[in-house]
Structures are given as C-alpha cells and as structure tokens.
Amino acid sequence: MKPGDIRSGRLSSDEISHNFSDLHAPLTELQAIQESARCLFCHDAPCTEACPTDIDVPGFIRKIASGNVNGAAKSILDENIMGNTCGNVCPVEELCEQVCVKNTSEEKPVVIGQLQRYATDFLFDCGIQPFERGPETGKNIAVVGAGPAGLSCAHRLSMLGHNVTIFESRNEPGGLNEYGLAAYKMLDDRAAREVAFILDIGGINVETGQSLGTDFDLNELRNKYDAVFIGLGHNAVNALGIDNENTEGVHNAVDFIERIRQENLSTVAVGRNVVVIGGGNTAIDIAVQVKKLGAETVTLVYRRGVEQMAATEFEQEIAQTNGVLIRTQARPLRIHSTDNQLRAVEFEYTEIGANGQMSGTGETFELPADQLFKAIGQSLDPSPLGGGDVPELAGGRISVDPNQRTSLPDVWAGGDCTAGNDLTVVAVQDGKNAARSINEHLSNNEYLNHG
Ligand SMILES: Cc1cc2nc3c(=O)[nH]c(=O)nc-3n(C[C@H](O)[C@H](O)[C@H](O)COP(=O)(O)OP(=O)(O)OC[C@H]3O[C@@H](n4cnc5c(N)ncnc54)[C@H](O)[C@@H]3O)c2cc1C
Ligand code: SF4
C-alpha cells in the first residue's frame, strides 16, 4: 500500500459542512417550554450541587418556564460567564444531568445543558449586556492567559471595579474555546461572540502577542500590578516516548485540532487510514473530526480497558456512531515509515496484573496508517514562570489553596495550569473564585493602609 495518502477534499464541501453541523440542534421555544415544564424545581437541587460553578439550575429553568428567558440567562451568567460555551461543551452527563432526579422517575434527565444554551443564545441574540462595571477602585490587576480561567477572572474583577490587563501569547483571546474545543460543538463564531460579550463590560485591556517568560517576566508584573492571576493552561503535550515521533504524518492532536478550528475545513488534509493514540476527550475529538473530514478508517487505540478511558461514555458513543473503531489494551511500540513517511504503527497488547500494573504481553499487531495523532495528555511547562521567586508546583501544576492563591502572596492561579478537572467550567469557576479572593485581599490591604 502506498504510504502518505494524505489530502484535503476527501469529501465535498457540502458533505463536510453537513458532518460538522450542530451536535445538538438548538431547542425551539416550544421544546424549551416543554422541557422546562419537566423540572420538579427540587429543593436543595442536586443539579446545582453538581455544577462546578453553582448555577441555580431550578431557578433559571423556572424563569424559562415563565417566559423570562433573558432573566434565566442572567442567572446562568451571574455564576458562569461562559455559560453559553458550557451549555454546548460541558460533560453534563457526568455533572448536573447525571444527578437529575428525573433519571429515576422517567429514565431521562431534564436537558439542562441545552436549556442553558437556549437561554444564553436568546440573550446574545437580543444584544443585551446585563453586566456593568462596579465603581472604580483604582487597582490594577494583571491576568496571564485569555482562556476561560483568565477571562472569567478578568470579568469578575471588572464587575468589582478593578482595572485588568490580560497578556495573551496568541493573536486572539479565547484559549482552548477558540483553538481546542471540537468544531462540531463550537459552531460558527460562538467562541469569539462570547469573548466579545465578556470584554464588552469594559475595564479589561487585552494585550495579544505578549508571552510571559518571553516578553515580560513574573517579577515585572508583580512590581507593576496590585495582583497577578496566572491562567496559562497547558502549554506542553506529552510524547509517546517511542522512536521516530517526528516522522512525517505523526502529529500532536492538539495542534491539529487547532488547525481544524482555524482553517477552512475543506482545505484540511487527512489520511486515508488514521490512528489515534489516547483515551481522553482530546483523542475522541481528533478521531471524530478526522473521520468527519473523510478519513476512511480511524482507529483509536488505548492502552488500558474501556472503563479506564478518561473520555466519557457519551464521548465514546459519539466516536462509535461516527465510525471510529476503539481498540483497547494495546500500547504503541514502533513507528514504521518509508522515506520518513509514516506507513504503519506497531502495537503490543497489554494486560493489567493483580496489582493494577500494566505490562506488555509480547504479542504485537500492526495498523496501516498515513497519519498518527498523539493524544496522551497535555501538561504544564513551568519555564515561563521563570526562576527565583516563582509559585510552588505540586504534581507538575501550580499549587493553589481553595481560594486559588499560590505560594506567592500577590499571585493567584487557576484553570488547567493548576490541579483539578481539566474542563472549561472548572477553569471559569477558578477564575471567578480567584477574582473574589483578589478583591478581598485588596480590600483588606486598603483597610490596613487607611484604617
Ligand atoms: C482538544 C480539547 C478538547 C476539549 N474539549 C472539552 C470539552 O468538550 N468540554 C470541556 O469542558 N472541556 C474541554 N477541554 C478542556 C478545556 O478546553 C480546558 O479545561 C480549558 O480551556 C482550560 O482553560 P484555561 O483558561 O485554564 O486554559 P486555556 O484554554 O488553555 O487558555 C490558556 C491561555 O493562556 C495562553 N498562554 C499560554 N502560555 C502563555 C504565556 N506564556 N503568556 C501568555 N499567555 C499564555 C494560551 O495561549 C491560552 O490562550 C478540551 C481540551 C482540549 C485540549
Ligand atoms: S434535579 Fe432535575 S428536576 Fe430537580 S431541579 Fe435539577 S433539573 Fe430540575
């Protein structure tokens, strides 16, 4: 077989746009009213308990039911300024919808995520800005990274009257909302529309093309600003640790997903046979999107069992219904190439011993591949933090207390660069909590200075 059969246009642009249409069609007004009528408006609602941003779920659903859709959106955004994105991408099947009492009585939860999207889309379509800046405090805060954590922190700080400057290394703000989330979950200009809405509050200056560790360092920020928030996400990807990872046709899934989000889909070249290595949502996202772009075979290989995959059952189902073959209990051994062009990937079957330790069985198999995507996790490269006086790390991430405070008294951090679930909703909550804590810290200092 000829290696390197990688090209764009495997499908017509009509087929591609059909494949990348909405994962869930938006609810109509009637559907939203009918769905909201299913809610029992539980006291001590388990769905609110399960929401990392503490959204008053029955409260906003009740507003939809009574026709106050903008009021519902305001309730959502009060707690989660990225409630629109989260309505599209949150793993609700493991959060609010998993614990909805309707699962027991009717075997089907209230579709909270879709209602959240319905309400926030409605507010955006009306062009309403429900937030305003608090009275000026004269305090200046630097935020590093314009992803969900940084944007959420900046918005809350602005609501509290502080001036914020966000330093972002890319040319556009949004972080993985703009560059990482699957294209079929974040249609059109959804991510940019949300960023514009967040910045519309005022008081937030975004400096793009400005990287911590290259264009400025942490000490400079600490000297110049009253407080610093670090939300630089994951800035490194894990390697497979086998030979020849730089063979033509071998890609980091995250980099390729960025191309899928930023380029015209019809121009993205994919292989005839594609192999993806990994078991998380990134692996599923690249596998599904490459299949939607017309790859003939896409095989996702994970080293442990299906129960150990980090990807949710729902995500696994998306992969399978899109024709991705999931193979488990195998690890990559060798990359085979011809003239430095990927030809096949060799795997070894694995087994899990009584102590939970994984080992190879010695038995191998090969999968022909024009493209191989590595999706075995992202991590934090701490080098941008600099040397000397830097925040302490734990487990390779910036160590923070429950208020997102780092070991440095004037530096907070949140999102993927700190420990916790790597989810948009968690990053938003981290940013919000940090802003509250920064505000408290600055108010206390003010009191001490003038009291
Ligand atoms: C492929 C993929 C799919 C995902 N799918 C989902 C999903 O479906 N649902 C979900 O909830 N979560 C999903 N996630 C996780 C989610 O995107 C992250 O948890 C979330 O974006 C974390 O936000 P953050 O602000 O911490 O980091 P990021 O979104 O990574 O933002 C960090 C920002 O900091 C900037 N930055 C980095 N270094 C520097 C520097 N030195 N100086 C200045 N700026 C810098 C970056 O450019 C970026 O804009 C997915 C992640 C990936 C990779
Ligand atoms: S658990 Fe379900 S029924 Fe109860 S308030 Fe939440 S969404 Fe409504």
Coordinates of C-alpha atoms and ligand atoms in Angstrom, one line a residue:
M1 CA 0.0 0.0 0.0
K2 CA 1.3 3.5 -0.9
P3 CA 2.2 5.4 2.3
G4 CA 1.3 9.0 2.8
D5 CA -2.1 9.2 1.3
I6 CA -2.9 12.5 3.0
R7 CA -5.1 15.0 1.2
S8 CA -7.8 17.5 1.6
G9 CA -11.1 17.3 -0.3
R10 CA -11.9 13.7 0.5
L11 CA -15.5 14.8 0.8
S12 CA -17.3 17.6 -0.9
S13 CA -17.7 20.8 1.0
D14 CA -21.4 20.2 1.3
E15 CA -20.7 16.8 2.9
I16 CA -18.1 18.4 5.2
S17 CA -20.5 21.1 6.4
H18 CA -23.2 18.5 6.9
N19 CA -20.8 16.4 9.0
F20 CA -19.8 19.4 11.1
S21 CA -23.3 20.6 11.8
D22 CA -24.6 21.1 15.3
L23 CA -24.1 18.1 17.7
H24 CA -27.5 19.0 19.2
A25 CA -29.9 21.1 17.2
P26 CA -30.9 24.1 19.3
L27 CA -34.2 23.8 21.2
T28 CA -37.1 25.6 19.7
E29 CA -39.2 27.9 22.0
L30 CA -41.8 25.2 22.3
Q31 CA -39.3 22.5 23.2
A32 CA -37.7 24.8 25.8
I33 CA -41.0 25.4 27.5
Q34 CA -41.9 21.7 27.4
E35 CA -38.5 20.7 28.7
S36 CA -38.6 23.3 31.5
A37 CA -42.0 22.0 32.5
R38 CA -40.5 18.7 33.2
C39 CA -38.3 20.2 36.0
L40 CA -39.5 19.5 39.6
F41 CA -37.7 22.6 40.9
C42 CA -36.2 20.4 43.6
H43 CA -35.3 21.9 47.0
D44 CA -31.5 21.6 47.6
A45 CA -31.3 20.7 43.9
P46 CA -28.7 18.0 43.2
C47 CA -28.1 19.5 39.8
T48 CA -26.9 22.8 41.4
E49 CA -24.8 20.8 43.8
A50 CA -23.2 19.0 40.9
C51 CA -22.5 22.2 38.9
P52 CA -18.8 23.3 39.4
T53 CA -20.0 27.0 39.0
D54 CA -23.0 26.6 41.4
I55 CA -25.6 27.8 38.8
D56 CA -29.1 27.9 40.3
V57 CA -30.4 25.4 37.9
P58 CA -34.1 25.2 39.0
G59 CA -34.1 28.9 39.4
F60 CA -33.1 29.5 35.7
I61 CA -35.3 26.7 34.5
R62 CA -38.3 28.3 36.3
K63 CA -37.6 31.6 34.5
I64 CA -37.6 29.9 31.1
A65 CA -40.9 28.2 32.1
S66 CA -42.4 31.6 32.9
G67 CA -41.2 33.2 29.7
N68 CA -38.4 35.3 31.3
V69 CA -35.7 33.9 29.1
N70 CA -33.3 36.9 29.5
G71 CA -33.7 36.6 33.3
A72 CA -32.8 32.9 33.0
A73 CA -29.6 33.8 31.0
K74 CA -28.7 36.4 33.6
S75 CA -29.0 33.8 36.4
I76 CA -26.7 31.5 34.5
L77 CA -24.1 34.2 33.6
D78 CA -24.1 35.5 37.1
E79 CA -22.3 32.3 38.1
N80 CA -20.7 31.2 34.9
I81 CA -19.8 34.0 32.4
M82 CA -19.1 31.3 29.9
G83 CA -22.4 29.6 30.4
N84 CA -23.1 29.7 26.7
T85 CA -19.9 27.6 25.8
C86 CA -20.6 25.4 28.8
G87 CA -24.2 24.8 27.6
N88 CA -22.5 23.3 24.4
V89 CA -19.4 21.5 25.8
C90 CA -19.9 20.6 29.4
P91 CA -20.0 16.9 30.1
V92 CA -23.4 17.3 31.6
E93 CA -23.9 13.5 31.6
E94 CA -21.3 13.4 34.4
L95 CA -22.4 16.6 36.2
C96 CA -25.8 18.2 36.5
E97 CA -27.8 15.8 34.3
Q98 CA -26.3 12.8 35.9
V99 CA -27.8 13.6 39.2
C100 CA -31.2 15.0 37.9
V101 CA -34.0 13.2 39.8
K102 CA -35.8 12.7 36.5
N103 CA -33.3 10.0 35.7
T104 CA -35.1 7.9 38.3
S105 CA -38.7 8.8 37.6
E106 CA -38.6 9.0 33.8
E107 CA -35.1 7.5 32.9
K108 CA -34.3 10.8 31.2
P109 CA -32.8 13.9 32.9
V110 CA -34.0 17.4 32.2
V111 CA -31.7 18.6 29.3
I112 CA -30.1 21.2 31.5
G113 CA -27.2 21.9 29.1
Q114 CA -29.5 22.5 26.2
L115 CA -31.7 24.8 28.2
Q116 CA -28.7 26.7 29.3
R117 CA -27.6 27.2 25.7
Y118 CA -31.2 28.2 24.7
A119 CA -31.3 30.9 27.3
T120 CA -27.9 32.4 26.7
D121 CA -28.3 32.2 22.9
F122 CA -31.5 34.1 23.4
L123 CA -29.8 36.9 25.4
F124 CA -26.9 37.2 22.9
D125 CA -29.4 37.4 20.0
C126 CA -31.2 40.2 21.8
G127 CA -27.8 42.0 22.1
I128 CA -28.4 42.6 25.8
Q129 CA -25.5 43.4 28.2
P130 CA -26.7 42.6 31.7
F131 CA -23.4 43.4 33.5
E132 CA -21.8 46.7 34.4
R133 CA -18.6 47.7 36.0
G134 CA -18.5 48.4 39.7
P135 CA -17.3 51.9 40.9
E136 CA -13.6 52.3 40.0
T137 CA -11.2 51.1 42.8
G138 CA -8.0 52.4 41.1
K139 CA -6.5 48.9 41.5
N140 CA -4.7 47.3 38.6
I141 CA -4.5 43.5 38.1
A142 CA -2.5 41.6 35.5
V143 CA -4.0 38.4 34.1
V144 CA -1.8 36.0 32.1
G145 CA -3.7 34.0 29.5
A146 CA -7.0 34.8 27.8
G147 CA -8.5 31.4 28.2
P148 CA -11.7 30.6 30.2
A149 CA -9.8 31.0 33.5
G150 CA -8.3 34.3 32.7
L151 CA -11.4 35.8 31.0
S152 CA -13.6 34.7 33.9
C153 CA -11.2 36.2 36.4
A154 CA -10.9 39.4 34.4
H155 CA -14.7 39.8 34.0
R156 CA -15.4 39.4 37.7
L157 CA -12.6 41.8 38.6
S158 CA -14.1 44.4 36.3
M159 CA -17.5 43.9 37.9
L160 CA -15.8 44.7 41.2
G161 CA -14.4 47.9 39.7
H162 CA -10.8 46.9 39.2
N163 CA -8.7 47.6 36.0
V164 CA -7.5 44.5 34.3
T165 CA -4.8 43.9 31.7
I166 CA -4.8 40.5 30.1
F167 CA -1.5 39.3 28.5
E168 CA -2.1 36.6 25.9
S169 CA 0.6 35.0 23.8
R170 CA -1.7 34.2 20.8
N171 CA -3.2 36.7 18.4
E172 CA -6.7 36.1 19.6
P173 CA -8.2 35.7 23.0
G174 CA -10.4 32.7 24.0
G175 CA -7.8 29.9 24.8
L176 CA -9.0 26.4 24.0
N177 CA -12.5 27.7 23.5
E178 CA -11.2 29.3 20.3
Y179 CA -8.5 26.8 19.4
G180 CA -9.3 23.5 21.1
L181 CA -12.9 22.5 21.6
A182 CA -14.3 20.3 18.8
A183 CA -15.6 22.3 15.8
Y184 CA -18.9 20.4 15.8
K185 CA -19.5 21.6 19.4
M186 CA -18.5 25.2 18.9
L187 CA -20.1 26.2 15.6
D188 CA -19.5 29.5 13.7
D189 CA -18.1 32.4 15.7
R190 CA -19.6 31.2 19.0
A191 CA -16.3 31.4 20.9
A192 CA -15.5 34.9 19.6
R193 CA -19.0 36.1 20.2
E194 CA -18.7 35.1 23.9
V195 CA -15.3 36.8 24.3
A196 CA -16.7 40.0 22.8
F197 CA -19.6 39.8 25.3
I198 CA -17.2 39.3 28.2
L199 CA -15.0 42.2 27.2
D200 CA -18.0 44.5 26.5
I201 CA -18.2 45.2 30.2
G202 CA -15.2 47.5 29.9
G203 CA -12.2 48.0 32.1
I204 CA -10.4 45.0 30.5
N205 CA -7.4 45.7 28.2
V206 CA -6.2 42.7 26.2
E207 CA -2.6 42.7 25.0
T208 CA -2.3 39.9 22.5
G209 CA 1.1 38.5 21.2
Q210 CA 2.5 39.0 24.7
S211 CA 4.1 36.0 26.4
L212 CA 5.0 35.5 30.0
G213 CA 8.6 34.4 30.1
T214 CA 9.5 35.9 26.7
D215 CA 8.1 39.5 26.5
F216 CA 8.0 40.1 30.3
D217 CA 8.5 38.1 33.5
L218 CA 6.5 37.5 36.6
N219 CA 8.6 39.9 38.7
E220 CA 7.9 42.7 36.3
L221 CA 4.1 42.0 36.7
R222 CA 4.4 41.8 40.4
N223 CA 6.2 45.1 40.7
K224 CA 3.8 46.9 38.3
Y225 CA 0.4 45.5 39.4
D226 CA -1.5 45.1 42.6
A227 CA -2.1 41.4 42.0
V228 CA -1.4 38.8 39.3
F229 CA -3.6 35.9 38.1
I230 CA -2.0 33.1 36.1
G231 CA -4.2 31.2 33.7
L232 CA -1.8 29.9 31.1
G233 CA -3.4 26.5 30.7
H234 CA -1.4 23.6 29.4
N235 CA 1.5 24.7 27.3
A236 CA 3.1 21.3 26.5
V237 CA 2.0 18.0 25.1
N238 CA 3.1 14.6 26.3
A239 CA 5.3 12.5 24.0
L240 CA 4.7 8.8 23.3
G241 CA 8.3 8.0 24.3
I242 CA 9.0 5.8 21.2
D243 CA 11.5 6.3 18.4
N244 CA 10.8 8.4 15.3
E245 CA 8.0 10.6 16.7
N246 CA 9.0 13.3 14.2
T247 CA 8.2 11.1 11.2
E248 CA 6.1 12.8 8.5
G249 CA 2.4 12.1 9.3
V250 CA 2.8 12.0 13.0
H251 CA 1.1 14.9 14.7
N252 CA 0.1 16.3 18.1
A253 CA -3.6 16.0 18.3
V254 CA -4.0 19.4 20.0
D255 CA -2.0 21.2 17.2
F256 CA -4.0 19.6 14.5
I257 CA -7.3 20.4 16.3
E258 CA -6.2 24.0 16.3
R259 CA -5.9 23.8 12.5
I260 CA -9.3 22.3 12.2
R261 CA -10.8 25.1 14.3
Q262 CA -8.9 27.9 12.4
E263 CA -8.8 26.8 8.8
N264 CA -11.4 26.3 6.1
L265 CA -12.4 22.7 6.8
S266 CA -12.3 21.8 3.1
T267 CA -8.6 22.6 3.0
V268 CA -7.5 20.4 6.0
A269 CA -5.6 17.3 4.6
V270 CA -6.3 14.0 6.3
G271 CA -5.0 10.5 5.7
R272 CA -6.9 7.5 4.3
N273 CA -6.0 5.4 7.3
V274 CA -5.6 7.2 10.6
V275 CA -4.6 6.0 14.0
V276 CA -5.2 8.0 17.2
I277 CA -3.4 7.1 20.5
G278 CA -5.1 8.1 23.8
G279 CA -8.2 7.6 25.8
G280 CA -9.4 11.1 26.8
N281 CA -11.6 13.6 25.1
T282 CA -8.8 15.0 23.0
A283 CA -8.3 11.6 21.5
I284 CA -12.1 11.3 20.8
D285 CA -12.2 14.8 19.4
I286 CA -9.4 14.3 16.9
A287 CA -10.7 10.9 15.9
V288 CA -14.2 12.1 15.3
Q289 CA -13.2 15.2 13.4
V290 CA -10.7 13.4 11.1
K291 CA -13.5 10.9 10.3
K292 CA -15.9 13.7 9.6
L293 CA -13.3 15.1 7.2
G294 CA -13.4 11.9 5.2
A295 CA -10.6 9.6 6.5
E296 CA -11.6 6.0 5.5
T297 CA -10.5 4.2 8.7
V298 CA -9.9 5.9 12.1
T299 CA -8.7 3.6 14.9
L300 CA -8.4 4.9 18.4
V301 CA -6.0 2.8 20.5
Y302 CA -5.9 3.0 24.3
R303 CA -3.5 1.1 26.5
R304 CA -6.0 0.1 29.2
G305 CA -9.6 -1.1 29.3
V306 CA -12.6 0.9 28.1
E307 CA -13.7 1.6 31.7
Q308 CA -10.4 3.3 32.4
M309 CA -10.8 5.7 29.4
A310 CA -11.0 9.3 30.6
A311 CA -13.4 10.1 27.8
T312 CA -17.0 9.9 29.0
E313 CA -19.4 7.2 27.8
F314 CA -21.2 9.9 25.8
E315 CA -18.0 10.9 24.0
Q316 CA -17.2 7.2 23.3
E317 CA -20.6 6.9 21.8
I318 CA -20.0 9.9 19.6
A319 CA -16.9 8.2 18.4
Q320 CA -18.6 5.0 17.7
T321 CA -21.6 6.5 15.9
N322 CA -19.2 8.4 13.7
G323 CA -17.4 5.2 12.6
V324 CA -14.3 5.4 14.8
L325 CA -13.1 2.0 15.9
I326 CA -12.0 1.9 19.5
R327 CA -9.3 -0.7 20.4
T328 CA -8.2 -1.1 24.0
Q329 CA -5.4 -3.0 25.9
A330 CA -2.6 -2.1 23.4
R331 CA 0.3 0.3 23.5
P332 CA 2.4 1.7 20.7
L333 CA 5.8 0.0 20.2
R334 CA 7.2 1.3 16.9
I335 CA 6.5 3.7 14.1
H336 CA 7.2 2.2 10.7
S337 CA 8.0 4.5 7.8
T338 CA 9.2 4.6 4.2
D339 CA 11.4 7.6 3.2
N340 CA 10.4 9.2 6.6
Q341 CA 6.7 9.0 5.7
L342 CA 4.6 7.1 8.2
R343 CA 3.4 3.7 6.9
A344 CA 2.2 1.8 9.9
V345 CA 2.1 1.7 13.7
E346 CA 3.1 -1.4 15.6
F347 CA 1.3 -2.1 18.9
E348 CA 1.8 -4.6 21.7
Y349 CA -1.2 -6.0 23.6
T350 CA -1.2 -5.2 27.3
E351 CA -2.6 -6.8 30.4
I352 CA -3.3 -5.5 33.8
G353 CA -1.8 -7.5 36.7
A354 CA -3.4 -8.1 40.1
N355 CA -1.6 -5.0 41.5
G356 CA -3.2 -2.9 38.7
Q357 CA 0.2 -2.6 37.0
M358 CA 0.1 -2.6 33.2
S359 CA 2.5 -4.7 31.2
G360 CA 3.0 -5.8 27.6
T361 CA 2.1 -9.4 26.7
G362 CA 4.8 -9.7 23.9
E363 CA 2.1 -10.2 21.3
T364 CA 2.0 -7.5 18.6
F365 CA -0.1 -6.2 15.7
E366 CA 0.3 -3.5 13.1
L367 CA -2.1 -0.9 11.9
P368 CA -1.5 0.7 8.5
A369 CA -1.5 4.5 8.9
D370 CA -1.0 7.6 6.8
Q371 CA -1.5 9.8 9.9
L372 CA -0.9 9.1 13.6
F373 CA -2.3 11.5 16.2
K374 CA -0.8 11.6 19.7
A375 CA -3.4 12.5 22.3
I376 CA -2.0 11.2 25.5
G377 CA -2.3 14.3 27.5
Q378 CA -1.1 17.9 27.9
S379 CA 0.9 19.3 30.7
L380 CA 2.4 22.5 32.2
D381 CA 5.9 23.6 31.1
P382 CA 6.7 25.8 34.1
S383 CA 9.6 27.6 32.3
P384 CA 7.5 30.8 31.5
L385 CA 7.2 31.3 35.3
G386 CA 10.9 32.0 35.3
G387 CA 13.5 31.2 38.1
G388 CA 13.9 32.5 41.6
D389 CA 10.7 33.7 43.2
V390 CA 8.1 31.5 41.5
P391 CA 4.9 29.9 42.7
E392 CA 5.4 26.4 44.1
L393 CA 4.4 23.5 42.0
A394 CA 2.7 20.2 43.0
G395 CA 2.3 17.3 40.7
G396 CA 3.6 19.4 37.8
R397 CA 1.0 22.1 38.2
I398 CA 0.9 25.4 40.1
S399 CA -0.1 24.7 43.6
V400 CA -3.1 26.7 44.9
D401 CA -5.3 26.9 48.0
P402 CA -9.1 26.7 47.8
N403 CA -9.1 30.5 47.0
Q404 CA -6.7 29.9 44.1
R405 CA -3.9 31.6 46.0
T406 CA -0.4 30.4 45.1
S407 CA 2.6 30.3 47.4
L408 CA 3.4 34.0 46.4
P409 CA 1.2 36.5 48.4
D410 CA 0.2 38.6 45.4
V411 CA -0.2 35.8 42.8
W412 CA -3.3 33.7 42.1
A413 CA -3.7 30.9 39.5
G414 CA -6.4 28.7 38.1
G415 CA -7.6 26.6 35.2
D416 CA -5.6 23.8 33.6
C417 CA -2.3 25.1 34.9
T418 CA -3.5 24.2 38.4
A419 CA -4.7 20.8 39.7
G420 CA -8.3 19.8 39.1
N421 CA -10.5 18.5 36.4
D422 CA -9.5 20.0 33.0
L423 CA -12.8 21.3 32.0
T424 CA -14.0 24.7 30.8
V425 CA -16.5 25.0 33.6
V426 CA -13.8 24.3 36.2
A427 CA -11.5 26.9 34.7
V428 CA -14.3 29.5 34.8
Q429 CA -15.0 28.7 38.4
D430 CA -11.3 29.0 39.3
G431 CA -11.1 32.4 37.7
K432 CA -14.3 33.6 39.4
N433 CA -13.0 32.4 42.8
A434 CA -9.6 34.0 42.3
A435 CA -11.2 37.3 41.5
R436 CA -13.3 37.2 44.7
S437 CA -10.1 36.4 46.7
I438 CA -8.1 39.1 45.0
N439 CA -10.8 41.6 45.7
E440 CA -10.9 40.5 49.4
H441 CA -7.1 40.8 49.6
L442 CA -7.1 44.3 48.0
S443 CA -10.0 45.5 50.2
N444 CA -8.2 44.2 53.3
N445 CA -4.9 46.0 52.3
E446 CA -6.9 49.2 51.7
Y447 CA -8.4 48.9 55.1
L448 CA -5.0 48.3 56.7
N449 CA -3.4 51.2 54.8
H450 CA -6.1 53.7 55.6
G451 CA -7.8 52.2 58.7
Ligands
LIG1 C1 -8.9 19.1 22.4 C2 -9.5 19.5 23.6 C3 -10.9 19.3 23.7 C4 -11.6 19.7 24.9 N1 -12.9 19.6 25.0 C5 -13.5 20.0 26.1 C6 -15.0 19.8 26.2 O1 -15.6 19.3 25.3 N2 -15.6 20.2 27.4 C7 -14.9 20.8 28.4 O2 -15.5 21.2 29.4 N3 -13.5 21.0 28.3 C8 -12.8 20.6 27.2 N4 -11.5 20.7 27.1 C9 -10.8 21.3 28.3 C10 -10.9 22.8 28.3 O3 -10.7 23.4 27.0 C11 -9.9 23.4 29.3 O4 -10.1 22.8 30.5 C12 -10.0 24.9 29.4 O5 -9.8 25.6 28.2 C13 -8.9 25.4 30.4 O6 -9.0 26.8 30.4 P1 -7.6 27.6 30.8 O7 -8.0 29.1 30.7 O8 -7.1 27.1 32.0 O9 -6.6 27.3 29.7 P2 -6.6 27.6 28.1 O10 -7.9 27.5 27.5 O11 -5.5 26.7 27.6 O12 -6.1 29.1 28.0 C14 -4.8 29.5 28.4 C15 -4.4 30.7 27.6 O13 -3.1 31.1 28.0 C16 -2.3 31.5 26.9 N5 -0.9 31.3 27.3 C17 -0.2 30.2 27.4 N6 1.1 30.4 27.7 C18 1.2 31.8 27.8 C19 2.2 32.7 28.2 N7 3.4 32.2 28.5 N8 2.0 34.0 28.2 C20 0.7 34.5 27.9 N9 -0.3 33.7 27.6 C21 -0.1 32.3 27.5 C22 -2.8 30.5 25.8 O14 -2.5 31.0 24.5 C23 -4.3 30.4 26.1 O15 -5.0 31.4 25.4 C24 -10.8 20.3 26.0 C25 -9.4 20.5 25.9 C26 -8.8 20.1 24.7 C27 -7.3 20.2 24.6
SF4_2 S1 -32.5 17.7 39.6 FE1 -33.6 17.8 37.6 S2 -35.8 18.0 38.2 FE2 -34.6 18.6 40.1 S3 -34.2 20.8 39.9 FE3 -32.5 19.8 38.9 S4 -33.1 19.8 36.7 FE4 -35.0 20.1 37.9

